[in-house]
mmCIF file of C-alpha atoms in Angstrom:
data_model
loop_
_atom_site.group_PDB
_atom_site.id
_atom_site.type_symbol
_atom_site.label_atom_id
_atom_site.label_comp_id
_atom_site.label_asym_id
_atom_site.label_seq_id
_atom_site.Cartn_x
_atom_site.Cartn_y
_atom_site.Cartn_z
ATOM 1 C CA MET Z 1 105.353 89.635 132.799
ATOM 2 C CA PRO Z 2 102.857 87.779 130.573
ATOM 3 C CA ASP Z 3 103.618 84.183 129.701
ATOM 4 C CA ASP Z 4 103.285 82.561 126.266
ATOM 5 C CA GLY Z 5 99.672 81.614 126.879
ATOM 6 C CA SER Z 6 100.183 77.837 126.794
ATOM 7 C CA GLU Z 7 98.623 77.194 130.218
ATOM 8 C CA GLY Z 8 95.798 79.626 129.525
ATOM 9 C CA ALA Z 9 95.202 77.963 126.178
ATOM 10 C CA ARG Z 10 94.578 74.668 127.919
ATOM 11 C CA ALA Z 11 92.404 76.187 130.650
ATOM 12 C CA GLY Z 12 90.488 78.826 128.698
ATOM 13 C CA HIS Z 13 87.818 78.967 126.057
ATOM 14 C CA LEU Z 14 89.830 79.061 122.843
ATOM 15 C CA VAL Z 15 88.088 79.477 119.518
ATOM 16 C CA ASP Z 16 88.799 78.283 116.017
ATOM 17 C CA HIS Z 17 86.939 80.082 113.249
ATOM 18 C CA PRO Z 18 89.496 80.121 110.397
ATOM 19 C CA TRP Z 19 87.034 81.072 107.647
ATOM 20 C CA PHE Z 20 85.529 83.896 109.665
ATOM 21 C CA SER Z 21 88.981 85.080 110.782
ATOM 22 C CA ARG Z 22 90.245 85.244 107.196
ATOM 23 C CA ALA Z 23 87.070 86.986 106.020
ATOM 24 C CA TYR Z 24 87.403 89.519 108.829
ATOM 25 C CA ARG Z 25 90.490 90.930 107.170
ATOM 26 C CA LEU Z 26 88.444 91.611 104.038
ATOM 27 C CA ALA Z 27 85.863 93.462 106.136
ATOM 28 C CA GLU Z 28 88.362 95.780 107.824
ATOM 29 C CA GLY Z 29 87.827 98.645 105.375
ATOM 30 C CA PRO Z 30 84.029 98.878 105.703
ATOM 31 C CA LEU Z 31 84.281 98.271 109.440
ATOM 32 C CA GLU Z 32 86.678 101.148 109.953
ATOM 33 C CA ARG Z 33 84.630 103.459 107.772
ATOM 34 C CA ALA Z 34 81.708 102.747 110.086
ATOM 35 C CA LEU Z 35 83.493 102.665 113.440
ATOM 36 C CA GLY Z 36 86.996 104.030 112.950
ATOM 37 C CA LYS Z 37 86.218 107.457 114.415
ATOM 38 C CA ALA Z 38 84.649 105.927 117.514
ATOM 39 C CA ARG Z 39 87.516 103.464 117.902
ATOM 40 C CA GLY Z 40 90.034 106.300 117.689
ATOM 41 C CA ALA Z 41 88.170 108.359 120.299
ATOM 42 C CA GLN Z 42 88.016 105.346 122.603
ATOM 43 C CA ASN Z 43 91.628 104.285 122.292
ATOM 44 C CA ALA Z 44 92.992 107.814 122.575
ATOM 45 C CA GLN Z 45 92.140 107.525 126.284
ATOM 46 C CA ALA Z 46 94.494 104.574 126.816
ATOM 47 C CA TRP Z 47 97.346 105.188 129.232
ATOM 48 C CA GLY Z 48 99.982 103.152 131.043
ATOM 49 C CA ARG Z 49 100.380 99.395 130.747
ATOM 50 C CA THR Z 50 97.741 98.405 128.191
ATOM 51 C CA LEU Z 51 96.103 95.063 127.429
ATOM 52 C CA VAL Z 52 94.023 94.640 124.260
ATOM 53 C CA ILE Z 53 91.598 91.741 124.702
ATOM 54 C CA GLY Z 54 90.171 89.953 121.679
ATOM 55 C CA ALA Z 55 92.747 91.833 119.631
ATOM 56 C CA GLY Z 56 91.525 90.271 116.377
ATOM 57 C CA THR Z 57 93.519 91.600 113.441
ATOM 58 C CA GLY Z 58 94.919 94.510 115.458
ATOM 59 C CA LEU Z 59 92.702 97.437 114.450
ATOM 60 C CA ASP Z 60 92.905 98.830 117.988
ATOM 61 C CA VAL Z 61 96.692 99.067 118.051
ATOM 62 C CA PRO Z 62 97.472 101.955 115.640
ATOM 63 C CA VAL Z 63 95.006 104.286 117.378
ATOM 64 C CA LEU Z 64 96.129 103.699 120.948
ATOM 65 C CA GLY Z 65 96.918 106.894 122.816
ATOM 66 C CA GLU Z 66 100.521 108.056 123.057
ATOM 67 C CA ARG Z 67 100.449 107.366 126.784
ATOM 68 C CA ALA Z 68 99.783 103.653 126.258
ATOM 69 C CA THR Z 69 102.871 101.662 127.220
ATOM 70 C CA GLU Z 70 103.878 97.992 127.381
ATOM 71 C CA VAL Z 71 101.077 96.986 125.019
ATOM 72 C CA VAL Z 72 100.098 93.295 125.137
ATOM 73 C CA LEU Z 73 97.630 91.633 122.735
ATOM 74 C CA LEU Z 74 95.358 88.797 123.839
ATOM 75 C CA GLU Z 75 93.640 86.729 121.134
ATOM 76 C CA PRO Z 76 92.316 83.147 121.457
ATOM 77 C CA ASP Z 77 91.889 82.500 117.718
ATOM 78 C CA ALA Z 78 94.988 80.985 116.077
ATOM 79 C CA THR Z 79 94.301 82.447 112.628
ATOM 80 C CA MET Z 80 94.009 85.963 114.025
ATOM 81 C CA ARG Z 81 97.107 85.467 116.199
ATOM 82 C CA ARG Z 82 99.126 84.758 113.072
ATOM 83 C CA THR Z 83 97.866 88.013 111.565
ATOM 84 C CA LEU Z 84 98.793 89.908 114.733
ATOM 85 C CA ALA Z 85 102.270 88.398 114.805
ATOM 86 C CA LYS Z 86 102.892 89.530 111.228
ATOM 87 C CA ARG Z 87 101.504 93.020 111.707
ATOM 88 C CA PHE Z 88 102.991 93.734 115.133
ATOM 89 C CA PRO Z 89 106.110 91.570 115.542
ATOM 90 C CA ALA Z 90 107.379 93.701 118.429
ATOM 91 C CA LEU Z 91 104.279 93.153 120.590
ATOM 92 C CA PRO Z 92 103.588 90.108 122.782
ATOM 93 C CA VAL Z 93 100.588 88.106 121.551
ATOM 94 C CA LEU Z 94 98.996 85.783 124.122
ATOM 95 C CA GLY Z 95 96.897 82.809 123.041
ATOM 96 C CA THR Z 96 94.525 82.837 125.988
ATOM 97 C CA SER Z 97 90.847 83.608 126.234
ATOM 98 C CA ALA Z 98 89.558 86.667 128.045
ATOM 99 C CA GLU Z 99 87.696 84.379 130.467
ATOM 100 C CA ALA Z 100 90.839 82.665 131.731
ATOM 101 C CA THR Z 101 93.975 84.755 131.416
ATOM 102 C CA THR Z 102 97.183 83.798 133.191
ATOM 103 C CA LEU Z 103 98.039 87.432 133.944
ATOM 104 C CA ALA Z 104 98.817 88.608 137.457
ATOM 105 C CA ASP Z 105 96.398 90.668 139.519
ATOM 106 C CA GLY Z 106 96.608 94.435 139.079
ATOM 107 C CA THR Z 107 98.966 94.245 136.098
ATOM 108 C CA TYR Z 108 97.422 96.787 133.726
ATOM 109 C CA ASP Z 109 96.356 100.429 133.791
ATOM 110 C CA THR Z 110 94.137 100.101 130.699
ATOM 111 C CA VAL Z 111 92.216 97.232 129.138
ATOM 112 C CA VAL Z 112 90.839 97.835 125.643
ATOM 113 C CA GLY Z 113 88.132 95.738 123.998
ATOM 114 C CA SER Z 114 86.393 96.402 120.672
ATOM 115 C CA LEU Z 115 83.585 94.149 119.421
ATOM 116 C CA VAL Z 116 84.668 91.440 121.840
ATOM 117 C CA LEU Z 117 81.946 90.812 124.419
ATOM 118 C CA CYS Z 118 79.519 89.715 121.708
ATOM 119 C CA SER Z 119 81.494 86.533 121.055
ATOM 120 C CA VAL Z 120 82.976 85.505 124.410
ATOM 121 C CA THR Z 121 81.603 82.404 126.107
ATOM 122 C CA ASP Z 122 80.945 84.065 129.473
ATOM 123 C CA MET Z 123 80.603 87.856 129.458
ATOM 124 C CA ASP Z 124 80.380 88.171 133.250
ATOM 125 C CA ARG Z 125 83.518 86.092 133.702
ATOM 126 C CA VAL Z 126 85.389 88.284 131.214
ATOM 127 C CA LEU Z 127 84.438 91.394 133.171
ATOM 128 C CA GLU Z 128 85.653 89.708 136.365
ATOM 129 C CA GLU Z 129 88.997 89.023 134.695
ATOM 130 C CA ILE Z 130 89.237 92.605 133.427
ATOM 131 C CA SER Z 131 88.642 93.898 136.934
ATOM 132 C CA ARG Z 132 91.177 91.462 138.355
ATOM 133 C CA VAL Z 133 94.019 92.373 136.002
ATOM 134 C CA LEU Z 134 93.404 96.131 136.279
ATOM 135 C CA ALA Z 135 95.404 98.091 138.826
ATOM 136 C CA PRO Z 136 93.402 100.239 141.278
ATOM 137 C CA GLY Z 137 92.159 103.253 139.320
ATOM 138 C CA GLY Z 138 92.686 101.402 136.045
ATOM 139 C CA GLN Z 139 90.230 101.717 133.175
ATOM 140 C CA TYR Z 140 88.350 99.484 130.774
ATOM 141 C CA LEU Z 141 87.614 101.079 127.388
ATOM 142 C CA PHE Z 142 85.015 99.277 125.303
ATOM 143 C CA LEU Z 143 83.311 99.569 121.919
ATOM 144 C CA GLU Z 144 80.502 97.033 121.497
ATOM 145 C CA HIS Z 145 77.369 96.379 119.484
ATOM 146 C CA VAL Z 146 74.313 95.735 121.646
ATOM 147 C CA ARG Z 147 70.697 94.646 121.583
ATOM 148 C CA SER Z 148 68.500 97.324 120.054
ATOM 149 C CA PRO Z 149 66.119 99.100 122.458
ATOM 150 C CA ARG Z 150 63.561 99.273 119.624
ATOM 151 C CA PRO Z 151 61.186 96.277 119.852
ATOM 152 C CA MET Z 152 61.051 95.553 116.119
ATOM 153 C CA ALA Z 153 64.820 95.775 115.617
ATOM 154 C CA GLY Z 154 65.373 93.688 118.745
ATOM 155 C CA ALA Z 155 63.036 91.010 117.416
ATOM 156 C CA VAL Z 156 64.948 90.916 114.120
ATOM 157 C CA GLN Z 157 68.227 90.574 116.020
ATOM 158 C CA GLN Z 158 66.749 87.706 118.042
ATOM 159 C CA ALA Z 159 65.583 85.943 114.892
ATOM 160 C CA LEU Z 160 68.904 86.357 113.091
ATOM 161 C CA GLU Z 161 71.148 85.471 116.024
ATOM 162 C CA PRO Z 162 71.230 81.644 115.662
ATOM 163 C CA VAL Z 163 72.365 81.850 112.045
ATOM 164 C CA TRP Z 164 74.671 84.822 112.560
ATOM 165 C CA ARG Z 165 76.314 83.129 115.532
ATOM 166 C CA ARG Z 166 77.355 80.247 113.279
ATOM 167 C CA LEU Z 167 78.540 82.512 110.468
ATOM 168 C CA GLY Z 168 80.044 85.270 112.605
ATOM 169 C CA GLY Z 169 82.546 83.448 114.767
ATOM 170 C CA GLY Z 170 80.171 82.945 117.693
ATOM 171 C CA CYS Z 171 78.927 86.549 117.707
ATOM 172 C CA ARG Z 172 75.659 87.236 119.563
ATOM 173 C CA LEU Z 173 73.536 90.160 118.434
ATOM 174 C CA THR Z 174 71.436 90.587 121.568
ATOM 175 C CA ARG Z 175 73.788 91.005 124.502
ATOM 176 C CA ASP Z 176 73.173 93.860 126.955
ATOM 177 C CA VAL Z 177 76.751 94.998 127.433
ATOM 178 C CA GLU Z 178 75.943 98.120 129.403
ATOM 179 C CA ALA Z 179 73.911 96.199 131.988
ATOM 180 C CA ALA Z 180 76.699 93.643 132.342
ATOM 181 C CA VAL Z 181 79.320 96.333 132.918
ATOM 182 C CA CYS Z 182 77.093 98.075 135.468
ATOM 183 C CA ALA Z 183 76.570 94.770 137.303
ATOM 184 C CA SER Z 184 80.318 94.076 137.441
ATOM 185 C CA ALA Z 185 82.888 95.267 139.963
ATOM 186 C CA LEU Z 186 83.775 98.119 137.608
ATOM 187 C CA THR Z 187 82.217 101.594 137.722
ATOM 188 C CA LEU Z 188 80.809 102.900 134.448
ATOM 189 C CA THR Z 189 81.943 106.523 134.045
ATOM 190 C CA GLN Z 190 81.270 107.199 130.350
ATOM 191 C CA ARG Z 191 78.741 105.841 127.878
ATOM 192 C CA GLU Z 192 77.961 107.063 124.365
ATOM 193 C CA VAL Z 193 75.772 105.713 121.573
ATOM 194 C CA VAL Z 194 77.968 105.571 118.470
ATOM 195 C CA ARG Z 195 75.411 104.151 116.047
ATOM 196 C CA SER Z 196 71.705 103.976 116.839
ATOM 197 C CA GLY Z 197 70.170 103.099 113.480
ATOM 198 C CA GLY Z 198 69.699 99.774 111.764
ATOM 199 C CA ILE Z 199 69.558 96.518 113.674
ATOM 200 C CA VAL Z 200 73.046 96.700 115.209
ATOM 201 C CA PRO Z 201 73.384 99.650 117.602
ATOM 202 C CA VAL Z 202 76.908 100.362 118.850
ATOM 203 C CA ILE Z 203 78.006 101.960 122.113
ATOM 204 C CA ARG Z 204 81.365 102.902 123.545
ATOM 205 C CA GLY Z 205 82.220 103.514 127.144
ATOM 206 C CA ARG Z 206 84.718 103.684 129.962
ATOM 207 C CA ALA Z 207 84.598 101.909 133.297
ATOM 208 C CA VAL Z 208 87.110 102.184 136.124
ATOM 209 C CA LYS Z 209 88.292 100.008 138.967
ATOM 210 C CA GLY Z 210 87.786 101.919 142.187
ATOM 211 C CA ALA Z 211 88.338 105.662 142.194
ATOM 212 C CA SER Z 212 88.978 107.326 138.851
ATOM 213 C CA PRO Z 213 92.662 108.251 138.433
ATOM 214 C CA GLU Z 214 93.943 111.736 137.767
ATOM 215 C CA LEU Z 215 94.632 111.725 134.022
#
């Protein structure tokens, strides 16, 4: 069973971006118009005990697949945790970072993360934790914006990143999520480009721990 997150809060990399967290709620409509279809397709694959990392304001929860059970939300930002508690009072909300959870090994069948790896302190450590808490055959479903493969767009991302990181709750525009997942202990089994235009490409994917389960 998950604890209340107090030990993880002391040990992990908690964040405090109250202005960004409040503004995020105002951006939910445009965000879902842009990515809602992809988020729904991703989360429809969730099954079994499910952990949502970087749960934010909870946009992942309503579109979780019917087979998702024992849903737990993990969110290190206090402002967003208050939003989650109001919107989903029946679900446990843990105040730990994705880098340093207090969850037991092999606890979950599915880990879901949407627009999370851009803002974590240590992406490789997060992927280690995801692998650790997944049961054998468990899956990690992710939806992330990434560095553009186009040189000009990538250069613009690089130039904007220092300012955007301060305004966007620590978000980095240039992380290579796919390479990080491939370098982790997880096995990438699905990868799709959701948005390729502009300066913020978005991909979604699925990676499994060990052999892929029979779904």
